[in-house]
């Protein structure tokens, strides 16, 4: 948008110079081509009184003293109201300043000039967000196009008791990072501090009853009565009333929640108690049965007890029997003791003889081991003597070889001495090396020439391939020039080279996509009837002509990545289109079009692939755009205005209806553009010059390719010659290197002869030393042989002595064995005589052992049963242990089993219940009943407390709310009465405080009763009148220092708008008498015009900020009314301030010098003529 320039006008009662300070942002935002303004908003003296268009003169725009009221009646700004708003690079403005009055401020001007921008600036500048405007989502979107930073400065009227000067709020909006910075009175601050300051003045930007921007009008109209009550209280009621209402709603929510829970628990309690009574008898019977079952179970647990007592008794009896048998054995042994003593003595003698035999056997074994050891030692000494003899033989063989080696070394030494005396051959190594290097340099030079020639061949090949590609492309270009498709592709390249490259790539890679990808309409589409080609192309924008059509999401993502990331193409338009032409029906049938002056739809005269056509229907609206051959007549225009057709194009112009449905069916504007001449789908002859140029290029490139071929062949011949030369040189190098190596080897061998001679002499000396050492080793071996011989003699003597000892031990053993045979014979004789006595004693011992085993078994059995009894007593509950301990000690197992059977018989007499979980359910239900009884009592106590709290808070809140709504109703009724209608406002009181609402009743005709205001009973204009009167009724009660309403009069008819305006002026201006009610009463000195620089505009001043009712008066707070239209002959009051925002191509180049009062005077003069 063009920039805006507006002067600042000094207030007559403002002595604070800081309010007139100018920021650097303000100066830089103003165009350098514009005249600098003086403090009164005029241009410099040298530029005064230039001629306006049509020759009208320009006069001073300073207010005339005689138009002002007395100082005593002038109205001042209420604390918190807006004194000044200054903008820079904000939305449509480059720089502008607004100076609103303290009462009613009417902001008027055509659509799009920047009226609502003032509303946006107030909202954002005071710390609230863009969500309260209903426009952009990000604050950075309010920065003027092409700029990086915007500035909002708002001066609020200060409270004399708190502020020494007016608070100054400044907001800087940065596009980069979407950031805002705030300052208060020139000091850096933050958003929270700004909002807190505004709330201290009771400013409520987030309350639609106080701040109603243009894009929130529909939202306000859709506000429910409940929401309206809340917003009304926020606007005019003290904060304590809002707190009381919220507390009552919270109390009621808790009360309903408690009542619901209380009733649910009460019902559950009654239900549980009834079920308990019904099941009491069954539960009693089942409990008795359970008691019997429990006793049977405990009796069965007691079975081990009598078994333990029985096992312990049997164990005692077995011990007694064992004791008695032991005593009987002792008596029998005493009786037969003399006869057994002789047997025992003989047995003792036999054992002694057996010990002697065993000892003599051990002595024989020891003697045998000693003899064996001596024999093994004799064998080892014999083997050792053989080893020493073999070692001596080996040493003698080594001496023989050493003597032979000494003879050989002496012959070598004689030969080497003769060779040393001979002269070595000559060898010129540097000469050989120089000849080899010369040959190698020649080889390297030839290799480099071959490399250069090969590189030259590659370069020629690359240039040849490039020329061949150019020839192929030129041939294709000739073919394309001769075809329609080729011509269209040629046009595509001239329009967008990036799109042409993308289409070439797509054609070569179509098989890589899920579904076919279609080129831009400039390629894929054609006109079916060339009579309408101008109309059809007029509908298209450049981007729509270049849009690629993709049929799947995957293909869309894939193609986007390839074109942008890989091919680096920037000017690419793509669209995913999955629908068909069936998804785009025409608004009316083709047969109805002639009565509108149309011959068909645009879709009828263009053809192409269905996905491309569907894409064009979605973007260009071909199925909804009519085509005509003649320009539209007035009658046809009226018919189209009331039809579903919103777009059509003729041979001269294209038309498009823009409807603002939120303002009613009559809010319609028309966008008209000229029909342009077709450039894309036109048929043109082949470009002969372009074709001839391509043919000449092909001939020239073919000649260059032939020359390149000859150069390649010459280079290849030279490479072959150089390779033959390299092979010859390399063979010569190898021959020289072989000869040099042979001569170097012979010279090295001659030079090594002294070293070899010394080595041979060293070896000779070593062999001679080995011979001397050999003699010493042979002598040592001979000494060892003598020592081994002496050891063998001693071992032989020891072996003879060992054999004699072994023979003596054998004789002693034979003697002992004879004595053992005699002892065994005597013992057998005595044993046979006492056999009967022995059998008797053995039988008695066997009897005792049997009793011992029986006693042990019974003891183990008793211990096991005792362990079972202990486990039962440890693991079972106390009542089970007490029951087991109470059983009679003398009770036997048979008696216990009899008692168990008796209890089981009783159990069978009691029928078993159908549900074994009844008792558990009964007991659980009993616990739930006790818990519910306690909860019910708690609920009753809480409900009594809540009822008392509701009664107390309602007693304070309801009377004040009734008085407040009563005042609003009186003001609303008075406002409605002023236009010949009736109305009242009440409170719809419900049991639930959440549902309390404002009830607005209106009557627009004498014959009808008062009816609720809603969208079903009243028209849009009637609802608009009622809404604005309701807002006006809050004017004298509002706590906010200012209120904003943007375009609330849209949709009103002239009569209602005129009456509403009159009443609004009367209320907002505090009842100050009007100057007049006719057109001539409108005082231009109370008017400010804000213009848009660049489209030429002006900000004139009028209407002193200080005039109006005294103090607060009856008018209440400051009021902003924004409207794009204004009827003539409206009422004007002294307290009004009119801000006229003007723009357009006929505004003067220096808008600051426009005198709005002079323009009005000229208009009056013309009207008089």
PDB file of N, CA and C in Angstrom, residues 359-404:
ATOM      1  N   UNK A 359      52.871-111.450  59.872  1.00  0.00           N
ATOM      2  CA  UNK A 359      54.092-110.660  59.984  1.00  0.00           C
ATOM      3  C   UNK A 359      55.212-111.269  59.159  1.00  0.00           C
ATOM      4  N   UNK A 360      55.355-112.628  59.190  1.00  0.00           N
ATOM      5  CA  UNK A 360      56.428-113.279  58.431  1.00  0.00           C
ATOM      6  C   UNK A 360      56.172-113.149  56.923  1.00  0.00           C
ATOM      7  N   UNK A 361      54.911-113.152  56.490  1.00  0.00           N
ATOM      8  CA  UNK A 361      54.609-112.921  55.068  1.00  0.00           C
ATOM      9  C   UNK A 361      55.036-111.514  54.650  1.00  0.00           C
ATOM     10  N   UNK A 362      54.830-110.553  55.519  1.00  0.00           N
ATOM     11  CA  UNK A 362      55.244-109.180  55.208  1.00  0.00           C
ATOM     12  C   UNK A 362      56.753-109.082  55.108  1.00  0.00           C
ATOM     13  N   UNK A 363      57.532-109.820  56.006  1.00  0.00           N
ATOM     14  CA  UNK A 363      59.000-109.782  55.940  1.00  0.00           C
ATOM     15  C   UNK A 363      59.498-110.355  54.627  1.00  0.00           C
ATOM     16  N   UNK A 364      58.849-111.464  54.133  1.00  0.00           N
ATOM     17  CA  UNK A 364      59.235-112.043  52.830  1.00  0.00           C
ATOM     18  C   UNK A 364      59.004-111.027  51.717  1.00  0.00           C
ATOM     19  N   UNK A 365      57.877-110.337  51.766  1.00  0.00           N
ATOM     20  CA  UNK A 365      57.582-109.322  50.721  1.00  0.00           C
ATOM     21  C   UNK A 365      58.623-108.212  50.730  1.00  0.00           C
ATOM     22  N   UNK A 366      59.085-107.782  51.918  1.00  0.00           N
ATOM     23  CA  UNK A 366      60.102-106.734  51.999  1.00  0.00           C
ATOM     24  C   UNK A 366      61.414-107.204  51.408  1.00  0.00           C
ATOM     25  N   UNK A 367      61.823-108.464  51.730  1.00  0.00           N
ATOM     26  CA  UNK A 367      63.089-109.000  51.200  1.00  0.00           C
ATOM     27  C   UNK A 367      63.028-109.130  49.691  1.00  0.00           C
ATOM     28  N   UNK A 368      61.863-109.523  49.152  1.00  0.00           N
ATOM     29  CA  UNK A 368      61.722-109.641  47.692  1.00  0.00           C
ATOM     30  C   UNK A 368      61.872-108.262  47.039  1.00  0.00           C
ATOM     31  N   UNK A 369      61.295-107.222  47.625  1.00  0.00           N
ATOM     32  CA  UNK A 369      61.411-105.876  47.050  1.00  0.00           C
ATOM     33  C   UNK A 369      62.858-105.405  47.045  1.00  0.00           C
ATOM     34  N   UNK A 370      63.613-105.712  48.141  1.00  0.00           N
ATOM     35  CA  UNK A 370      65.019-105.281  48.186  1.00  0.00           C
ATOM     36  C   UNK A 370      65.834-105.971  47.106  1.00  0.00           C
ATOM     37  N   UNK A 371      65.607-107.265  46.900  1.00  0.00           N
ATOM     38  CA  UNK A 371      66.345-107.996  45.866  1.00  0.00           C
ATOM     39  C   UNK A 371      66.003-107.465  44.486  1.00  0.00           C
ATOM     40  N   UNK A 372      64.757-107.162  44.236  1.00  0.00           N
ATOM     41  CA  UNK A 372      64.355-106.603  42.928  1.00  0.00           C
ATOM     42  C   UNK A 372      65.010-105.260  42.685  1.00  0.00           C
ATOM     43  N   UNK A 373      65.098-104.416  43.681  1.00  0.00           N
ATOM     44  CA  UNK A 373      65.715-103.082  43.512  1.00  0.00           C
ATOM     45  C   UNK A 373      67.195-103.226  43.140  1.00  0.00           C
ATOM     46  N   UNK A 374      67.890-104.171  43.827  1.00  0.00           N
ATOM     47  CA  UNK A 374      69.326-104.349  43.519  1.00  0.00           C
ATOM     48  C   UNK A 374      69.484-104.874  42.101  1.00  0.00           C
ATOM     49  N   UNK A 375      68.597-105.741  41.643  1.00  0.00           N
ATOM     50  CA  UNK A 375      68.672-106.280  40.287  1.00  0.00           C
ATOM     51  C   UNK A 375      68.455-105.159  39.251  1.00  0.00           C
ATOM     52  N   UNK A 376      67.505-104.277  39.515  1.00  0.00           N
ATOM     53  CA  UNK A 376      67.265-103.159  38.577  1.00  0.00           C
ATOM     54  C   UNK A 376      68.475-102.227  38.523  1.00  0.00           C
ATOM     55  N   UNK A 377      69.186-102.062  39.673  1.00  0.00           N
ATOM     56  CA  UNK A 377      70.346-101.175  39.686  1.00  0.00           C
ATOM     57  C   UNK A 377      71.481-101.780  38.861  1.00  0.00           C
ATOM     58  N   UNK A 378      71.660-103.124  38.895  1.00  0.00           N
ATOM     59  CA  UNK A 378      72.663-103.777  38.063  1.00  0.00           C
ATOM     60  C   UNK A 378      72.363-103.552  36.583  1.00  0.00           C
ATOM     61  N   UNK A 379      71.099-103.663  36.199  1.00  0.00           N
ATOM     62  CA  UNK A 379      70.733-103.449  34.789  1.00  0.00           C
ATOM     63  C   UNK A 379      70.981-102.006  34.366  1.00  0.00           C
ATOM     64  N   UNK A 380      70.675-101.028  35.214  1.00  0.00           N
ATOM     65  CA  UNK A 380      70.899 -99.612  34.872  1.00  0.00           C
ATOM     66  C   UNK A 380      72.387 -99.341  34.675  1.00  0.00           C
ATOM     67  N   UNK A 381      73.271 -99.913  35.504  1.00  0.00           N
ATOM     68  CA  UNK A 381      74.696 -99.678  35.364  1.00  0.00           C
ATOM     69  C   UNK A 381      75.215-100.287  34.066  1.00  0.00           C
ATOM     70  N   UNK A 382      74.682-101.440  33.655  1.00  0.00           N
ATOM     71  CA  UNK A 382      75.079-102.041  32.393  1.00  0.00           C
ATOM     72  C   UNK A 382      74.705-101.131  31.218  1.00  0.00           C
ATOM     73  N   UNK A 383      73.477-100.592  31.250  1.00  0.00           N
ATOM     74  CA  UNK A 383      73.042 -99.698  30.161  1.00  0.00           C
ATOM     75  C   UNK A 383      73.881 -98.420  30.148  1.00  0.00           C
ATOM     76  N   UNK A 384      74.250 -97.892  31.310  1.00  0.00           N
ATOM     77  CA  UNK A 384      75.057 -96.670  31.374  1.00  0.00           C
ATOM     78  C   UNK A 384      76.413 -96.887  30.750  1.00  0.00           C
ATOM     79  N   UNK A 385      77.044 -98.074  30.933  1.00  0.00           N
ATOM     80  CA  UNK A 385      78.343 -98.362  30.336  1.00  0.00           C
ATOM     81  C   UNK A 385      78.231 -98.401  28.824  1.00  0.00           C
ATOM     82  N   UNK A 386      77.135 -98.955  28.285  1.00  0.00           N
ATOM     83  CA  UNK A 386      76.950 -98.968  26.839  1.00  0.00           C
ATOM     84  C   UNK A 386      76.820 -97.560  26.267  1.00  0.00           C
ATOM     85  N   UNK A 387      76.087 -96.691  26.961  1.00  0.00           N
ATOM     86  CA  UNK A 387      75.922 -95.304  26.495  1.00  0.00           C
ATOM     87  C   UNK A 387      77.264 -94.586  26.444  1.00  0.00           C
ATOM     88  N   UNK A 388      78.122 -94.785  27.466  1.00  0.00           N
ATOM     89  CA  UNK A 388      79.428 -94.110  27.487  1.00  0.00           C
ATOM     90  C   UNK A 388      80.298 -94.590  26.339  1.00  0.00           C
ATOM     91  N   UNK A 389      80.266 -95.893  26.009  1.00  0.00           N
ATOM     92  CA  UNK A 389      81.039 -96.417  24.882  1.00  0.00           C
ATOM     93  C   UNK A 389      80.563 -95.805  23.571  1.00  0.00           C
ATOM     94  N   UNK A 390      79.228 -95.662  23.412  1.00  0.00           N
ATOM     95  CA  UNK A 390      78.700 -95.056  22.175  1.00  0.00           C
ATOM     96  C   UNK A 390      79.119 -93.598  22.074  1.00  0.00           C
ATOM     97  N   UNK A 391      79.125 -92.871  23.194  1.00  0.00           N
ATOM     98  CA  UNK A 391      79.533 -91.461  23.196  1.00  0.00           C
ATOM     99  C   UNK A 391      80.991 -91.326  22.787  1.00  0.00           C
ATOM    100  N   UNK A 392      81.832 -92.265  23.237  1.00  0.00           N
ATOM    101  CA  UNK A 392      83.251 -92.207  22.852  1.00  0.00           C
ATOM    102  C   UNK A 392      83.426 -92.458  21.362  1.00  0.00           C
ATOM    103  N   UNK A 393      82.662 -93.386  20.804  1.00  0.00           N
ATOM    104  CA  UNK A 393      82.725 -93.644  19.360  1.00  0.00           C
ATOM    105  C   UNK A 393      82.318 -92.407  18.568  1.00  0.00           C
ATOM    106  N   UNK A 394      81.251 -91.697  19.028  1.00  0.00           N
ATOM    107  CA  UNK A 394      80.796 -90.497  18.322  1.00  0.00           C
ATOM    108  C   UNK A 394      81.839 -89.403  18.357  1.00  0.00           C
ATOM    109  N   UNK A 395      82.526 -89.230  19.471  1.00  0.00           N
ATOM    110  CA  UNK A 395      83.565 -88.208  19.576  1.00  0.00           C
ATOM    111  C   UNK A 395      84.723 -88.529  18.624  1.00  0.00           C
ATOM    112  N   UNK A 396      85.046 -89.793  18.496  1.00  0.00           N
ATOM    113  CA  UNK A 396      86.119 -90.175  17.580  1.00  0.00           C
ATOM    114  C   UNK A 396      85.736 -89.886  16.136  1.00  0.00           C
ATOM    115  N   UNK A 397      84.459 -90.124  15.770  1.00  0.00           N
ATOM    116  CA  UNK A 397      83.997 -89.823  14.403  1.00  0.00           C
ATOM    117  C   UNK A 397      84.051 -88.322  14.154  1.00  0.00           C
ATOM    118  N   UNK A 398      83.702 -87.489  15.153  1.00  0.00           N
ATOM    119  CA  UNK A 398      83.771 -86.038  14.997  1.00  0.00           C
ATOM    120  C   UNK A 398      85.208 -85.584  14.795  1.00  0.00           C
ATOM    121  N   UNK A 399      86.161 -86.211  15.457  1.00  0.00           N
ATOM    122  CA  UNK A 399      87.560 -85.834  15.280  1.00  0.00           C
ATOM    123  C   UNK A 399      88.030 -86.101  13.859  1.00  0.00           C
ATOM    124  N   UNK A 400      87.544 -87.224  13.263  1.00  0.00           N
ATOM    125  CA  UNK A 400      87.925 -87.539  11.889  1.00  0.00           C
ATOM    126  C   UNK A 400      87.413 -86.448  10.937  1.00  0.00           C
ATOM    127  N   UNK A 401      86.180 -86.018  11.072  1.00  0.00           N
ATOM    128  CA  UNK A 401      85.604 -84.984  10.194  1.00  0.00           C
ATOM    129  C   UNK A 401      86.320 -83.661  10.381  1.00  0.00           C
ATOM    130  N   UNK A 402      86.709 -83.325  11.606  1.00  0.00           N
ATOM    131  CA  UNK A 402      87.430 -82.060  11.848  1.00  0.00           C
ATOM    132  C   UNK A 402      88.766 -82.051  11.128  1.00  0.00           C
ATOM    133  N   UNK A 403      89.475 -83.194  11.117  1.00  0.00           N
ATOM    134  CA  UNK A 403      90.768 -83.230  10.413  1.00  0.00           C
ATOM    135  C   UNK A 403      90.567 -83.053   8.909  1.00  0.00           C
ATOM    136  N   UNK A 404      89.475 -83.664   8.351  1.00  0.00           N
ATOM    137  CA  UNK A 404      89.195 -83.458   6.926  1.00  0.00           C
ATOM    138  C   UNK A 404      88.874 -81.988   6.637  1.00  0.00           C
TER     139      UNK A 404
END
